[in-house]
XYZ file of C-alpha atoms in Angstrom:
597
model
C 0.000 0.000 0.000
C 1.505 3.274 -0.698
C 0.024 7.250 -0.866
C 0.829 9.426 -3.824
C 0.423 12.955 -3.026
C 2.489 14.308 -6.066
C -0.365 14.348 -8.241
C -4.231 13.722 -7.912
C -4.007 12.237 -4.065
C -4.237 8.259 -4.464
C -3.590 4.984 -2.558
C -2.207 2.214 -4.661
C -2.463 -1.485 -3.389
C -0.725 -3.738 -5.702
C -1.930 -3.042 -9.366
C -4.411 -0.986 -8.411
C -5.119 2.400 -7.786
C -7.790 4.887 -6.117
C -8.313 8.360 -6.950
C -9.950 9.740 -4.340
C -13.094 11.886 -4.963
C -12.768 15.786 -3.455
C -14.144 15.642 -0.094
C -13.519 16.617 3.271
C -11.845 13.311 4.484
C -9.906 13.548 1.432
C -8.563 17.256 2.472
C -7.776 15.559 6.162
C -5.660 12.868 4.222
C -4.008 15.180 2.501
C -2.987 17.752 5.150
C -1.867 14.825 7.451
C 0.386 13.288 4.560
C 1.771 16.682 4.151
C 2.865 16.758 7.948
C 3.439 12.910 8.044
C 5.035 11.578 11.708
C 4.328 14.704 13.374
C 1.529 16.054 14.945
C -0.778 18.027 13.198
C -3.118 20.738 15.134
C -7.279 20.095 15.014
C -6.991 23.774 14.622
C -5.050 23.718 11.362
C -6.731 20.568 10.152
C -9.954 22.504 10.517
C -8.520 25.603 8.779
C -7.655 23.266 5.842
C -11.009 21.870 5.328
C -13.229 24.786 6.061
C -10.969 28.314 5.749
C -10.906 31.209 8.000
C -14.734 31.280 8.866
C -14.820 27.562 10.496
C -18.740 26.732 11.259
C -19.207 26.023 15.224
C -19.070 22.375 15.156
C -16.203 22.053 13.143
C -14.643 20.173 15.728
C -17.110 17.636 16.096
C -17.136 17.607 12.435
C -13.592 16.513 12.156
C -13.704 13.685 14.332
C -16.229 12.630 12.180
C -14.250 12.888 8.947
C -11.223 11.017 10.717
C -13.863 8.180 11.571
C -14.896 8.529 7.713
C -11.122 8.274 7.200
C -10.308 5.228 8.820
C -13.440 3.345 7.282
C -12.144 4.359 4.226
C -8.842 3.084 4.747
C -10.541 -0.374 5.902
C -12.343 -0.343 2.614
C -9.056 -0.376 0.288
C -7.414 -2.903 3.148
C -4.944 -0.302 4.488
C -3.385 -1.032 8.083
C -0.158 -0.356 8.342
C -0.526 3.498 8.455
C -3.373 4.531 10.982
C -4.379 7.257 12.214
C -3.607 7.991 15.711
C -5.155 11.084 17.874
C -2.140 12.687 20.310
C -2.574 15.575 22.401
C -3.398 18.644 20.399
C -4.142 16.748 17.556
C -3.559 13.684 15.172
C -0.421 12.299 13.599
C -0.035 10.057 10.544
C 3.013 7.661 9.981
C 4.472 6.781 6.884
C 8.212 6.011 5.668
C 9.235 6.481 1.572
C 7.808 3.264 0.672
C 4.118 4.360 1.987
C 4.432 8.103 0.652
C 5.878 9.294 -2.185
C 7.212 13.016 -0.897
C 8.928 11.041 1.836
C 10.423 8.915 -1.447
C 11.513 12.271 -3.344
C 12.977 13.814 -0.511
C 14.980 11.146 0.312
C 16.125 10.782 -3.594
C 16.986 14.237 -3.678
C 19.236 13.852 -0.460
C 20.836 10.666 -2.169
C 21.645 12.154 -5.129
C 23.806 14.704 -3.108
C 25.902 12.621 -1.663
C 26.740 10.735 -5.276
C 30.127 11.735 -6.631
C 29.618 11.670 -10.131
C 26.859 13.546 -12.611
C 26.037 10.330 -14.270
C 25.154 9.050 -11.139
C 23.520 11.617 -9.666
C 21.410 12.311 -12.370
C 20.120 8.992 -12.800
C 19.053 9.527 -8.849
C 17.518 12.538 -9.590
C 15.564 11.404 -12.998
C 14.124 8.329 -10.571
C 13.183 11.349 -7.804
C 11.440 13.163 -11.121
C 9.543 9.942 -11.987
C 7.768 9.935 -9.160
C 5.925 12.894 -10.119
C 2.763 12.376 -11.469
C 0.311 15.813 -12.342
C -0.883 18.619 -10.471
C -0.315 18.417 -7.284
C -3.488 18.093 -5.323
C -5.360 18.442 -8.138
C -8.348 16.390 -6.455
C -8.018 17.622 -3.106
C -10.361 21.216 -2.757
C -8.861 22.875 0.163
C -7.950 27.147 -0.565
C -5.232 26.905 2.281
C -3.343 23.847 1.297
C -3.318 24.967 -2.234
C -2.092 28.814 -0.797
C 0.881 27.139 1.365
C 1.856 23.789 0.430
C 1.903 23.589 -3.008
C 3.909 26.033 -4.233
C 6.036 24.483 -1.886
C 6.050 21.568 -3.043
C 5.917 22.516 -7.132
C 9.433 24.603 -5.585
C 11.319 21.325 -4.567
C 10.112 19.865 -8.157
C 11.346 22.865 -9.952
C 14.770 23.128 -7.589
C 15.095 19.156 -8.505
C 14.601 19.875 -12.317
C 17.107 22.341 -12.745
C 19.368 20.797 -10.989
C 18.950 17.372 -13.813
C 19.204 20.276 -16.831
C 22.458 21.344 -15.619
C 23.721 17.505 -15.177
C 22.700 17.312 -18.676
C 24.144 20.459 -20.353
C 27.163 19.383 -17.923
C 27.632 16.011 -19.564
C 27.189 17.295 -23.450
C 23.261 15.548 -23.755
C 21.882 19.464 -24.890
C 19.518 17.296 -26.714
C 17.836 15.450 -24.173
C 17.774 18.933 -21.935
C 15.807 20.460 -24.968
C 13.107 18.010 -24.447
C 12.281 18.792 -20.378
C 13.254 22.634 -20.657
C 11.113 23.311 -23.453
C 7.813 22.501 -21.378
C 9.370 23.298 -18.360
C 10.068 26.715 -19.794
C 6.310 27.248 -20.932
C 4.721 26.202 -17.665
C 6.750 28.426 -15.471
C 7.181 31.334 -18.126
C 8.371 33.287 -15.015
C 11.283 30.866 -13.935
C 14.312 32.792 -15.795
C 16.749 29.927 -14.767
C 14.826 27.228 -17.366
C 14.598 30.257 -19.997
C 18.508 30.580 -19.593
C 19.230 26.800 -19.848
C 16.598 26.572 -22.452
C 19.125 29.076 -24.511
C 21.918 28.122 -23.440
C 21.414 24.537 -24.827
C 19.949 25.795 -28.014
C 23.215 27.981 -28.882
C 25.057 24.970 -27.564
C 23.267 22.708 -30.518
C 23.876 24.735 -32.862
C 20.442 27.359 -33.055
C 22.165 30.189 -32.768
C 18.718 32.145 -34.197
C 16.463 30.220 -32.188
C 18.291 30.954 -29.054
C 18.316 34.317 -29.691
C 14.652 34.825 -30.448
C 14.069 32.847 -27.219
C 15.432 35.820 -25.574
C 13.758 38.050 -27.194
C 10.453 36.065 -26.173
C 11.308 35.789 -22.277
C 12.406 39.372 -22.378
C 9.006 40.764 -23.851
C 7.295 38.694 -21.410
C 9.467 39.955 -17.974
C 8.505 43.369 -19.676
C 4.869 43.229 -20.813
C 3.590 40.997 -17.644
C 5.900 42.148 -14.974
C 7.653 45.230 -15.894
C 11.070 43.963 -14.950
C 14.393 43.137 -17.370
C 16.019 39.649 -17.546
C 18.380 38.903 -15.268
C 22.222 39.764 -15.156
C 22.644 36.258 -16.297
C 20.353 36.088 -19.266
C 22.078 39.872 -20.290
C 25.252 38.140 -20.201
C 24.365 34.714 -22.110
C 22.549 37.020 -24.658
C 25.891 39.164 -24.819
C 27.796 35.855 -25.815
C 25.789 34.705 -28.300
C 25.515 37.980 -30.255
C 29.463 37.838 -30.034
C 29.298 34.252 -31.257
C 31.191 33.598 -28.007
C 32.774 29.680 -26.886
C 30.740 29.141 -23.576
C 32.921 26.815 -22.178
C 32.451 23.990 -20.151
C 28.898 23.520 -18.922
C 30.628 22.953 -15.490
C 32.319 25.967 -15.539
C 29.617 28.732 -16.841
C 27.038 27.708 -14.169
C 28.978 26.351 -10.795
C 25.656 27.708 -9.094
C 23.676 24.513 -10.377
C 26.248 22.816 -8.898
C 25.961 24.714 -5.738
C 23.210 23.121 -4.088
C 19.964 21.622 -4.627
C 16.587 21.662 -2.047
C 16.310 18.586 0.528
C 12.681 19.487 0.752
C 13.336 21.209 4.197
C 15.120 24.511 3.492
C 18.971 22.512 3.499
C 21.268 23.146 1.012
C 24.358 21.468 0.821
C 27.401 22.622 -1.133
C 28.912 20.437 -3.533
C 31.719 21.038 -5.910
C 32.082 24.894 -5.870
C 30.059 27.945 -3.679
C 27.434 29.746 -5.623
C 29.022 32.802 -7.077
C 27.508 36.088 -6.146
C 25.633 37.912 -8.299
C 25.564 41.527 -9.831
C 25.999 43.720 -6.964
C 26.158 46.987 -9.785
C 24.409 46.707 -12.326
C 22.928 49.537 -15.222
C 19.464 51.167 -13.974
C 16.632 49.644 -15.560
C 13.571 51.676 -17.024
C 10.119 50.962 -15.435
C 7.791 49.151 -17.137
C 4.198 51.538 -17.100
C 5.804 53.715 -13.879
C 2.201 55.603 -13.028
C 1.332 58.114 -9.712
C 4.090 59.437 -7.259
C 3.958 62.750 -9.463
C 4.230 64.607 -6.491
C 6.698 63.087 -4.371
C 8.563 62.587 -8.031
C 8.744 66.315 -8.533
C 10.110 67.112 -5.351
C 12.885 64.640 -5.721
C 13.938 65.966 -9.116
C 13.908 69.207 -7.962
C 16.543 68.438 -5.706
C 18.299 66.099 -8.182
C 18.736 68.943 -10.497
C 19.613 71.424 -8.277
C 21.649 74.082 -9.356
C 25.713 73.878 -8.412
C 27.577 70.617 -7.947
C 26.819 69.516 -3.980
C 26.894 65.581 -3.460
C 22.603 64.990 -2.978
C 21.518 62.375 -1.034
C 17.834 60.830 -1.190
C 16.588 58.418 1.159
C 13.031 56.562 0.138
C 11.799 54.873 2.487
C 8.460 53.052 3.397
C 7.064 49.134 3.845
C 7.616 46.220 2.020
C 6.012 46.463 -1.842
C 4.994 49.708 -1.391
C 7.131 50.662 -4.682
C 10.225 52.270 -3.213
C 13.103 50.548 -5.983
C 10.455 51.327 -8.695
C 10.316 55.476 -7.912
C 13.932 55.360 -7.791
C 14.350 53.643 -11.289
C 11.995 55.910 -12.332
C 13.684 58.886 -11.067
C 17.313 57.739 -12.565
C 15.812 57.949 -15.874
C 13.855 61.231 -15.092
C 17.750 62.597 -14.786
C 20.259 60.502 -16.456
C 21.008 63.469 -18.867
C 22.372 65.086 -15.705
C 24.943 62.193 -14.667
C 27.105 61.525 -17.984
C 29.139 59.312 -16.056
C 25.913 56.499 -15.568
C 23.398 55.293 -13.835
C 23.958 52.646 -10.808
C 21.836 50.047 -9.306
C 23.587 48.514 -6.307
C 22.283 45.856 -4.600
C 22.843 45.915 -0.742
C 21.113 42.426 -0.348
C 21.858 39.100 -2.220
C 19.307 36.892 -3.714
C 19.049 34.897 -0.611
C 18.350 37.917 1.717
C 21.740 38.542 3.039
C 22.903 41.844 3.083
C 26.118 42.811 1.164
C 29.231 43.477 3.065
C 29.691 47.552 2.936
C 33.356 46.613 2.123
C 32.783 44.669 -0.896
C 29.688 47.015 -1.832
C 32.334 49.580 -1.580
C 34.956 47.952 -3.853
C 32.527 47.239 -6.366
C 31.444 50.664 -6.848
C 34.517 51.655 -7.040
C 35.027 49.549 -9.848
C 32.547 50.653 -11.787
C 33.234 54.064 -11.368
C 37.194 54.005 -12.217
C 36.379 55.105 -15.919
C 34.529 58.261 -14.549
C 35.495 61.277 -16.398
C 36.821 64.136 -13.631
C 33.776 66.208 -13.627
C 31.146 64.408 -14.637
C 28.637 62.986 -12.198
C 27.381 59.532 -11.780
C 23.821 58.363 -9.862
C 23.677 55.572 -7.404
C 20.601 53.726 -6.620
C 21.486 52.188 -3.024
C 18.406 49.320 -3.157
C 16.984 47.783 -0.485
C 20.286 48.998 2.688
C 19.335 47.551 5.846
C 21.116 49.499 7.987
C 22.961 52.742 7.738
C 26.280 51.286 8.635
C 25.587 49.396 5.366
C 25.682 52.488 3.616
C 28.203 54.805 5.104
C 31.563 53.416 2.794
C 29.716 54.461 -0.144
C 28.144 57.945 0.566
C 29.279 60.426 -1.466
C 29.559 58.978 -4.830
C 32.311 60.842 -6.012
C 32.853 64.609 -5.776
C 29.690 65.644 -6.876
C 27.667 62.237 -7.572
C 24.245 61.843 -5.792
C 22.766 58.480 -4.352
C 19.125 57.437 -3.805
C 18.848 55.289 -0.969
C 15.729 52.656 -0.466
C 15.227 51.243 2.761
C 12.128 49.929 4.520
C 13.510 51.561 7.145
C 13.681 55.493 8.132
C 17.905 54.991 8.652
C 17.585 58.248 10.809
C 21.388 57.627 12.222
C 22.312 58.202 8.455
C 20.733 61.163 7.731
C 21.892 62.601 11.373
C 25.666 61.988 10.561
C 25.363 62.578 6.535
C 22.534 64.811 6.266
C 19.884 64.229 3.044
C 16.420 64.479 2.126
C 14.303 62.271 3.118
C 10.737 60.486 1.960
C 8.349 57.689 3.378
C 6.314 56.049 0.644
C 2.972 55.652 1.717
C -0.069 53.999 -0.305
C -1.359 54.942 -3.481
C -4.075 57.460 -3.463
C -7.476 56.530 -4.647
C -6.535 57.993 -8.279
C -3.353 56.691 -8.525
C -4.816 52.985 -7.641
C -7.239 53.605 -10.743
C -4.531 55.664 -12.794
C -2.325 52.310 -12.403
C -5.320 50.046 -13.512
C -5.696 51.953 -16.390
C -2.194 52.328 -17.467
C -1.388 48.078 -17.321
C -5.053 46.736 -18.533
C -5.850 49.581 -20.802
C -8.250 52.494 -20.561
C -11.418 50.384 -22.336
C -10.996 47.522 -20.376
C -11.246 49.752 -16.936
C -13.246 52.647 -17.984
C -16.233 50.071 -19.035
C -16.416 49.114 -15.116
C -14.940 51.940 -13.450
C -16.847 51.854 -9.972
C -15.419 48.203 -10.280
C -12.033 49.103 -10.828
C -12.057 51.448 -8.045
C -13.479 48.391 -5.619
C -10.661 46.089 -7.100
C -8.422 48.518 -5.845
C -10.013 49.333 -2.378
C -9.452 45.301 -1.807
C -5.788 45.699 -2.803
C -5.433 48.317 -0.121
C -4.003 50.559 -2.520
C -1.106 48.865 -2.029
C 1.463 49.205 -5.036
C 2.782 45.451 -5.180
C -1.078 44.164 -4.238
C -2.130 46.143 -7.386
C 0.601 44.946 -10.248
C -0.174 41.720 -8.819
C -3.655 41.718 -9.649
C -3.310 44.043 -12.883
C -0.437 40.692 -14.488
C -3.631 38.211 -13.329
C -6.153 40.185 -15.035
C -4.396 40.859 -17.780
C -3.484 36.535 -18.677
C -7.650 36.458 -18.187
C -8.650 39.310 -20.728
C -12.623 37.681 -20.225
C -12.949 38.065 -16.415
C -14.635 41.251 -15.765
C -13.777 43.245 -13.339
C -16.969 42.767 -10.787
C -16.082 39.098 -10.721
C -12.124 39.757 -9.398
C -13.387 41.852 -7.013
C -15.431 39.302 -4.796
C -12.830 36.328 -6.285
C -10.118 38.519 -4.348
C -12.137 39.651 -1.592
C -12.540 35.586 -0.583
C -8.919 35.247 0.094
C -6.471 37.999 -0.736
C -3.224 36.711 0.679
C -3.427 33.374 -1.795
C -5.263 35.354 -5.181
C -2.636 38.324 -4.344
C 0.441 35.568 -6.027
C 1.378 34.474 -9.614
C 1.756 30.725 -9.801
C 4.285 31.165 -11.885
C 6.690 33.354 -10.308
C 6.091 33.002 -6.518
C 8.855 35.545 -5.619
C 5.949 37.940 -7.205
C 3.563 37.110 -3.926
C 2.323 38.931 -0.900
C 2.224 36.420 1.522
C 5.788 35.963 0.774
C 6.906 39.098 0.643
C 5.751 40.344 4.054
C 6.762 37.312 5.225
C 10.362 38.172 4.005
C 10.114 41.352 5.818
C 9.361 39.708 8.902
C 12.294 37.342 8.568
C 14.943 40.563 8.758
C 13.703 41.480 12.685
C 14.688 40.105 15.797
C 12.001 36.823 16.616
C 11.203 38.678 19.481
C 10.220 42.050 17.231
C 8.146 39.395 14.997
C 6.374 38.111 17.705
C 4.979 42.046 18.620
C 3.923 42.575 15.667
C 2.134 39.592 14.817
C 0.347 39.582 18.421
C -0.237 43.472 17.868
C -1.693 43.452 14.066
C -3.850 40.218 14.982
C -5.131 41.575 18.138
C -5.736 45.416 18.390
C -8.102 47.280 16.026
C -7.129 49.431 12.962
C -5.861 52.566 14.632
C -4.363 52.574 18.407
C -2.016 54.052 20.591
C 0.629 53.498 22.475
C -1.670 52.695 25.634
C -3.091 49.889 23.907
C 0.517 48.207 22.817
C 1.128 48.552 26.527
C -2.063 46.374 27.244
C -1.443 43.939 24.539
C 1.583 43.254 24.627
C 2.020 43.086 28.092
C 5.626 45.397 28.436
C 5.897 48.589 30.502
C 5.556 51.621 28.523
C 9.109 52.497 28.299
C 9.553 48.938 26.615
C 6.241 48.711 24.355
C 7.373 52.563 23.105
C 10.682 51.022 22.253
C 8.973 48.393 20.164
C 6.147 50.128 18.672
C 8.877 52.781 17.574
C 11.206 49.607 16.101
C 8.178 48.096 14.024
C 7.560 51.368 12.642
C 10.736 51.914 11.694
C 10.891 48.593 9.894
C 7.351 49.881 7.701
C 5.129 47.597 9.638
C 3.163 50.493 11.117
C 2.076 52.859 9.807
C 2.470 56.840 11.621
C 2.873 56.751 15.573
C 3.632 59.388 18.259
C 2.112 61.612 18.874
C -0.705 60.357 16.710
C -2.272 56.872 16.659
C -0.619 53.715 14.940
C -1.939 51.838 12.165
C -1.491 48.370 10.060
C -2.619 48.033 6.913
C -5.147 45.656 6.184
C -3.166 43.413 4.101
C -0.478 42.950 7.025
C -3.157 42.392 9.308
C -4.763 39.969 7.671
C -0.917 38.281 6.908
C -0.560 38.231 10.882
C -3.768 36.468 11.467
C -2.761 33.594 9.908
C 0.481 33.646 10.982
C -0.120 34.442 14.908
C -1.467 30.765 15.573
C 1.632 29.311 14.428
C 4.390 31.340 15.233
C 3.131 32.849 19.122
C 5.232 32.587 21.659
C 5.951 34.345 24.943
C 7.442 38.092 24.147
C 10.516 38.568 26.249
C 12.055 42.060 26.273
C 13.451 42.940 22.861
């Protein structure tokens, strides 16, 4: 007897198999198997079958469904793998003959340990076999599909890429052509199968066809998410125009060497680090850049200030809310005025460390050792987390200017270096609509306009919320507007994501932003946004969280800081909905005791 939960959820017995029919007990199986040999909460169990707004005897109703279970499991002669109810819950057991994750997983972790890439690919390949259609495709459950499957379609993709580079490693482009072209045409949004998917066209010979891949997956970055292709793509496009010798497979990608997912956040390094990427890099344009006109004029005002003072800009605000995207936007506004370039410098890696000052430093300086004596160059300091981060690099050159984004206010750098300084709130009302219109098109939005301005009362007015649902709408040119509205309104943290790109999401962006802070900070702030109502003041963080005042004003002030309230002293603080909603969910699971931060 064995489960197969990577696909339509099944139990196989010998030759045959059951697909099980979308039901409650179904949903239970599933979110058990998910969690196999530990306990799983009756609180998240009932979250999985029946959402946020649980009906009364939903308790009662899943003991029922694990009695409904166990018949079932009876019925197809299963018992080896019960279902036992533990304290706080019940637990399911299974090893990687019964389940088929627990199979992959193990794979994958087998296939690091193998010395050679025949070997290991041949692991891997077996790991990939295993897969077997959408994931849960049977199984009806809005929370399990909002945060465990793009989980699990991550390990699957992590897994893939990691048998395309075994394959472009070993010579068989061929064979790679086969998985990357529908690999690259279900995740259109996955730049590393794009890149492999050109690399092993130029490598067989199609130079042409490589090259108008390119073009394809750069339209596409452009047109759905108003970003450019990656520093890597730029530079495998630059070859191949030049007609360039790639080299070993081995050696032009030691990053899909680097590691590859064990299924529970490891990564283990194998025959060379990752290298790091682009920390400068040219400014790129923004893709349909709409509203700020205001805070935009002010900032080019002092931009193009008269004389030849080093300017300093700091943007600052909370996660999404369009910070990097102003000061693109603003670079271009003025590159006339810096002959010497525009620089995007990237104070945090891909993985969410921040850069070294030192090496930030030395790579600026780099890139600026051609500068002509008198002419001025632009920094864009993106994403600094603190202002020590910044410091080595402030001013850029004689008479350069920087723009620095932060989600934080970094008032220690403008007390020792002086600057101007901005906090990016929400859009406005017409600036939500004047976005709308810009990315689906003025007919389109003008033929349900009280619509569109619902649409973007659900989003918050919240910048990354809004692109978000603009890309959907815009791959569903049908759906009217009145219809997203109440699809969104139903769940907004899992509709507010693009399957395809989950970077591009939300949940897991503010969940990024809470991964920077101290636990302890976390822990505030999700007992503060869950708990107290829209506005409140200091008092009531007092009360909540339980701290003197000296101590709950120290925190308050901190989260604030980090653009996770909104305002403060002397007037009330505030969460926006979209975080508040983001800490209900995550409260349950993450609450703890708050110690002095």
């Amino acid at each position: 007897m064995r489960f197969q939960l990577l696909g339509p959820l099944s139990i196989t017995d010998g030759p045959d198999t059951v697909v099980l029919q979308p039901s409650k007990p179904t949903i239970l199986l599933a979110s058990l198997l998910l969690h196999a040999n530990t306990v799983v909460s009756a609180d998240y169990l009932q979250r999985t079958m029946w959402g946020e707004e649980q009906p009364a005897t939903s308790r009662a109703a899943l003991q029922t469904c694990v009695l409904r279970l166990r018949r079932l499991f009876t019925k197809h002669g299963v018992t080896e793998t019960p279902i036992e109810a533990v304290p706080g819950g019940y637990r399911i057991t299974a090893g990687p003959r019964h389940l088929d994750l627990i199979g992959f997983r193990e794979e994958v972790r087998r296939a690091a340990d193998v010395a050679d890439p025949e070997s290991e690919l041949h692991v891997l390949k077996g790991a990939l076999s295993l897969w077997e259609g959408s994931v849960l495709a049977n199984v009806r459950s809005d929370v399990l599909h909002r945060d465990e499957v793009p989980r699990l379609v991550e390990e699957r993709l992590r897994t893939l890429e990691r048998a395309c580079d075994l394959k472009l490693l070993l010579g068989r482009c061929g064979e790679a052509l086969v998985e990357l072209w529908s690999a690259s045409r279900a995740h259109p949004g996955h730049e590393r199968f794009r890149e492999q998917l050109i690399e092993a066209l130029y490598r067989t010979g199609r130079q042409t066809e490589a090259l108008a891949e390119y073009r394809m997956v750069k339209e596409y970055l452009h047109d759905e998410l108003g970003v450019d292709p990656s520093p890597a793509l730029r530079r495998l496009e630059l070859a191949i125009l030049r007609g360039e010798d790639l080299g070993p497979a081995d050696d032009r990608h030691p990053a899909g060497a680097a590691y590859i997912s064990a299924g529970h956040g490891e990564r283990r390094h194998t025959t060379a680090p990752a290298p790091p990427s682009a920390v400068v890099e040219p400014v790129a344009a923004v893709h349909s850049f709409t509203g700020r006109a205001a805070e935009t004029t002010a900032l080019l005002e002092r931009l193009t200030a008269p004389g030849h003072e080093p300017v300093t800009l700091l943007v600052s605000g909370a996660p999404g809310i369009g910070k990097t995207a102003l000061a693109r936007h603003l670079a271009h506004q003025v590159k006339d005025s810096f002959p010497a370039g525009l620089f995007m410098v990237r104070m945090v890696a891909p993985d969410g460390t921040p850069r070294s000052p030192d090496d930030a430093a030395a790579e600026v300086a780099a890139a600026l050792r051609d500068q002509v004596r008198g002419e001025r160059a632009l920094l864009v300091l993106d994403d600094v987390i603190d202002a020590d981060q910044v410091r080595p690099l402030l001013p850029a050159g004689a008479d350069g200017a920087v723009i620095v984004t932060s989600r934080r206010g970094l008032a220690g750098l403008v007390a020792t270096h002086g600057g101007w300084v901005l906090r990016l709130g929400t859009f406005t009302e017409e600036e939500s609509y004047a976005l709308l219109v810009a990315v689906l098109g003025a007919e389109r939005v003008e033929a349900e306009p009280e619509e569109a301005r619902r649409l973007a009362e659900a989003c918050g007015h919240h910048p990354l919320a809004l692109r978000i649902m603009s890309a959907r709408l815009l791959t569903r040119p049908a759906l009217r507007l009145a219809d997203s509205v109440s699809w969104l309104a139903e769940d907004p943290l899992a509709r507010l994501s693009l399957a395809d790109s989950p970077e591009l999401s939300v949940h897991r962006v503010l969940g990024g932003a809470l991964d920077r802070l101290d636990p302890r900070l976390v822990e505030a702030f999700l007992k503060v946004a869950a708990q107290i109502p829209d506005h409140f003041t200091a008092e009531d963080g007092v009360r909540v969280l339980g701290m003197s005042p000296v101590e709950a004003d120290d925190v308050l002030d901190r989260l604030a800081d980090a653009g996770l309230l909104e305002e403060g002293p002397p007037g009330p603080y505030r969460v926006h909905e979209l975080l508040r909603v983001y800490a209900r969910r995550t409260a349950p699971f993450r609450s703890r005791p708050i110690q002095k931060v």
